[in-house]
Coordinates of C-alpha atoms in Angstrom, one line a residue:
M1231 CA -75.1 29.7 -19.8
R1232 CA -72.7 28.8 -22.6
L1233 CA -70.1 26.1 -22.0
V1234 CA -67.1 26.0 -24.4
I1235 CA -64.2 23.6 -24.1
A1236 CA -61.3 24.8 -26.3
R1237 CA -57.6 24.9 -26.8
C1238 CA -56.9 28.6 -26.2
S1239 CA -54.6 31.2 -24.7
V1240 CA -55.9 34.0 -22.5
D1241 CA -54.7 37.6 -21.8
Y1242 CA -56.0 40.0 -19.3
E1243 CA -55.2 43.6 -20.1
G1244 CA -55.9 46.7 -18.0
R1245 CA -55.1 47.7 -14.4
L1246 CA -53.6 44.2 -14.1
K1247 CA -51.9 42.1 -16.7
A1248 CA -51.9 38.3 -16.9
H1249 CA -51.2 35.7 -19.5
L1250 CA -52.3 32.0 -19.8
P1251 CA -50.4 30.1 -22.4
L1252 CA -52.0 27.7 -24.9
A1253 CA -53.9 24.8 -23.2
T1254 CA -57.3 23.1 -23.1
R1255 CA -59.7 25.0 -20.9
L1256 CA -63.4 25.4 -20.0
L1257 CA -64.9 28.8 -20.9
L1258 CA -68.1 29.8 -19.1
V1259 CA -70.2 32.6 -20.5
K1260 CA -73.0 33.6 -18.1
A1261 CA -76.2 35.4 -18.7
D1262 CA -75.1 38.3 -16.5
G1263 CA -72.3 39.1 -18.9
S1264 CA -69.4 37.5 -16.9
V1265 CA -66.9 35.2 -18.6
L1266 CA -64.8 32.8 -16.6
V1267 CA -61.8 30.6 -17.6
H1268 CA -61.4 27.3 -15.8
S1269 CA -58.8 24.5 -15.9
D1270 CA -59.4 20.9 -14.9
G1271 CA -58.1 21.6 -11.4
G1272 CA -58.0 24.3 -8.7
S1273 CA -61.4 23.4 -7.3
Y1274 CA -64.0 26.1 -8.2
K1275 CA -61.5 29.0 -8.6
P1276 CA -61.3 30.3 -12.2
L1277 CA -57.9 31.0 -13.7
N1278 CA -59.1 34.4 -14.9
W1279 CA -62.4 36.1 -15.5
M1280 CA -64.2 39.3 -16.4
S1281 CA -67.0 40.3 -14.1
P1282 CA -70.2 42.0 -15.2
P1283 CA -71.2 44.4 -16.7
A1284 CA -69.2 43.4 -19.8
S1285 CA -69.7 42.9 -23.5
L1286 CA -68.4 39.9 -25.5
R1287 CA -67.3 40.3 -29.1
V1288 CA -66.4 37.2 -31.1
T1289 CA -64.3 37.6 -34.3
A1290 CA -63.7 34.7 -36.7
G1291 CA -60.2 34.1 -38.0
D1292 CA -61.4 34.3 -41.6
A1293 CA -63.1 37.7 -41.1
E1294 CA -62.1 40.2 -43.8
G1295 CA -59.2 42.3 -42.9
V1296 CA -58.5 40.5 -39.6
Q1297 CA -55.1 39.0 -39.0
F1298 CA -54.5 36.7 -36.0
E1299 CA -51.4 34.9 -34.9
D1300 CA -50.8 31.4 -36.5
G1301 CA -53.3 28.8 -35.4
V1302 CA -55.9 31.2 -34.0
I1303 CA -59.3 30.4 -35.5
E1304 CA -61.4 32.7 -33.3
Q1305 CA -60.8 35.6 -30.9
W1306 CA -63.1 36.6 -28.0
T1307 CA -62.8 40.2 -26.6
V1308 CA -64.6 40.6 -23.3
Q1309 CA -64.7 44.4 -22.5
S1310 CA -65.6 45.7 -19.1
T1311 CA -68.2 48.5 -19.4
K1312 CA -66.9 50.2 -16.2
S1313 CA -63.2 50.4 -17.1
D1314 CA -60.6 49.8 -19.8
D1315 CA -60.0 46.2 -18.6
R1316 CA -60.5 43.5 -21.1
L1317 CA -60.1 39.7 -21.4
I1318 CA -58.8 38.4 -24.7
V1319 CA -59.2 34.7 -25.5
N1320 CA -57.5 33.3 -28.6
I1321 CA -59.1 30.0 -29.6
H1322 CA -57.1 27.5 -31.6
E1323 CA -59.5 24.6 -31.5
H1324 CA -63.1 24.1 -30.5
L1325 CA -63.8 20.8 -28.6
H1326 CA -67.3 21.4 -27.3
D1327 CA -69.8 24.2 -27.4
S1328 CA -73.3 24.1 -25.8
S1329 CA -75.8 26.5 -24.3
H1330 CA -78.2 25.8 -21.4
E1331 CA -81.1 27.8 -19.8
L1332 CA -80.6 27.5 -16.0
G1333 CA -83.5 29.7 -15.0
V1334 CA -83.6 31.8 -11.8
D1335 CA -81.4 30.4 -9.0
P1336 CA -82.9 30.7 -5.4
G1337 CA -79.4 31.3 -4.0
L1338 CA -77.5 29.7 -1.2
I1339 CA -79.4 28.9 2.0
K1340 CA -76.9 29.4 4.8
D1341 CA -76.7 27.5 8.0
G1342 CA -79.0 29.0 10.6
V1343 CA -76.3 30.3 12.9
E1344 CA -74.2 31.7 10.0
A1345 CA -77.2 33.5 8.6
D1346 CA -78.0 34.9 12.0
L1347 CA -74.4 36.1 12.4
Q1348 CA -74.6 37.9 9.1
R1349 CA -77.9 39.6 10.0
L1350 CA -76.6 40.6 13.5
L1351 CA -73.3 41.9 12.2
A1352 CA -75.2 44.0 9.6
E1353 CA -77.4 45.4 12.3
Q1354 CA -74.4 46.0 14.6
I1355 CA -71.9 47.0 11.9
E1356 CA -69.9 49.1 14.4
T1357 CA -68.7 45.8 15.8
L1358 CA -66.2 46.1 13.0
G1359 CA -65.0 49.4 14.3
T1360 CA -66.2 52.9 15.1
G1361 CA -67.6 54.8 12.2
Y1362 CA -68.3 51.8 10.0
T1363 CA -71.4 51.9 7.8
L1364 CA -73.2 49.1 5.9
I1365 CA -73.3 49.1 2.1
R1366 CA -75.3 45.8 1.8
R1367 CA -75.5 42.2 2.7
E1368 CA -75.0 39.4 0.1
Y1369 CA -73.1 41.7 -2.3
A1370 CA -73.3 39.9 -5.6
T1371 CA -70.1 39.1 -7.6
A1372 CA -69.4 36.8 -10.6
I1373 CA -68.1 34.1 -8.2
G1374 CA -70.7 34.4 -5.5
P1375 CA -72.1 36.8 -2.9
V1376 CA -69.9 38.6 -0.4
D1377 CA -71.5 38.2 3.0
I1378 CA -71.2 41.9 4.0
L1379 CA -69.8 44.9 2.2
A1380 CA -69.2 48.0 4.3
R1381 CA -67.2 51.3 4.5
D1382 CA -64.9 52.2 7.3
A1383 CA -64.6 55.5 9.1
D1384 CA -62.3 56.8 6.3
G1385 CA -64.8 55.8 3.5
R1386 CA -62.8 52.8 2.3
T1387 CA -64.5 49.6 1.2
V1388 CA -64.4 46.5 3.4
A1389 CA -65.5 43.0 2.4
V1390 CA -66.5 40.7 5.3
E1391 CA -66.6 36.9 5.0
L1392 CA -68.5 35.2 7.9
K1393 CA -68.2 31.7 9.2
R1394 CA -69.1 29.8 12.3
R1395 CA -65.7 28.1 12.3
G1396 CA -63.1 30.0 10.3
D1397 CA -60.6 27.8 8.5
I1398 CA -58.2 28.2 5.6
D1399 CA -60.9 27.6 3.0
G1400 CA -62.7 30.6 4.3
V1401 CA -59.6 32.8 3.9
E1402 CA -59.1 31.5 0.4
Q1403 CA -62.7 32.3 -0.5
L1404 CA -62.3 35.9 0.8
T1405 CA -59.0 36.3 -1.1
R1406 CA -60.8 35.5 -4.3
Y1407 CA -63.6 38.0 -3.5
L1408 CA -61.0 40.7 -2.8
E1409 CA -59.1 40.0 -6.0
L1410 CA -62.3 40.5 -7.9
L1411 CA -63.7 43.5 -6.0
N1412 CA -60.3 45.3 -6.4
R1413 CA -60.8 45.2 -10.1
D1414 CA -63.8 47.6 -9.7
P1415 CA -62.5 51.2 -9.7
L1416 CA -65.7 52.3 -7.9
L1417 CA -64.8 50.0 -4.9
A1418 CA -61.0 49.8 -4.9
P1419 CA -59.1 49.6 -2.7
V1420 CA -61.0 46.9 -0.9
R1421 CA -59.6 45.3 2.3
G1422 CA -60.9 42.1 3.9
V1423 CA -62.2 41.1 7.3
F1424 CA -62.5 37.4 8.2
A1425 CA -65.1 37.1 11.0
A1426 CA -66.1 33.9 12.8
Q1427 CA -67.0 32.5 16.2
Q1428 CA -63.8 30.5 16.2
I1429 CA -60.8 31.1 13.9
K1430 CA -58.3 28.3 13.5
P1431 CA -54.6 29.3 14.1
Q1432 CA -53.6 28.3 10.5
A1433 CA -56.4 30.4 9.1
R1434 CA -55.4 33.4 11.2
V1435 CA -51.8 33.1 10.1
L1436 CA -52.8 32.9 6.4
A1437 CA -55.2 35.9 6.7
T1438 CA -52.6 38.0 8.4
D1439 CA -50.0 37.1 5.7
R1440 CA -52.5 38.4 3.1
G1441 CA -53.3 41.6 4.9
I1442 CA -56.8 40.4 6.0
D1443 CA -58.0 41.3 9.5
C1444 CA -59.5 38.7 11.7
L1445 CA -62.5 39.2 14.0
T1446 CA -63.8 36.7 16.6
L1447 CA -67.6 37.1 17.1
D1448 CA -69.4 36.5 20.4
Y1449 CA -72.7 35.1 19.1
D1450 CA -74.5 35.2 22.4
A1451 CA -73.4 38.8 23.1
M1452 CA -74.6 39.9 19.7
R1453 CA -78.0 38.3 20.4
G1454 CA -78.1 40.0 23.8
V1455 CA -78.1 36.8 25.7
D1456 CA -76.4 37.0 29.1
D1457 CA -75.4 33.5 30.2
S1458 CA -73.4 34.7 33.3
E1459 CA -75.8 32.8 35.7
S1460 CA -74.7 29.5 34.1
R1461 CA -71.0 30.2 34.5
L1462 CA -69.0 28.6 37.4
F1463 CA -66.5 30.8 39.1

């Protein structure tokens, strides 16, 4: 992984257009080809990024025949290999540049119940609705794995985020996944389902406002456990 701290401006061009004016930012270049732009705030959410597969071309400001705007000493062009989308980073000043070999990451080890929910929902995918089919569990993205990726009865892609207790942070996490997945023309349009044993009212309101469906899961029923004898009537 390469870590660069620089004064830079950033433009995203393609299906979506976005501009970040000149400021000091952290640029992450990962071995999988992804490039992420971070500020000193906003938790772990990048300001903008290009997901893999992508190629990075670096052009120096003094390269023959290349003209940049005033103050730009280097330009990064990160080109998606699946679409015409590209991320352009204009660097005005380098403050830090280092590379580190992180090795193979073992991945996130989920809480036992959460992991079981994911497995059970994948096995019982029609809990989401009639005609649903599983694409895969732990669908990898540049910002982490989506718990479940599926297709509905009409063939549209659905991303599912699973929690034991669903709160606003879980909705925000799913929102970031959806923003990224919808950049992929092979998957878009992608809608979201926020699934949990309990969903807090604030999280449900936020999810509904963002067009995300909510699903309350009955863990015992999914496991085939009948606790009717222990209930008092």
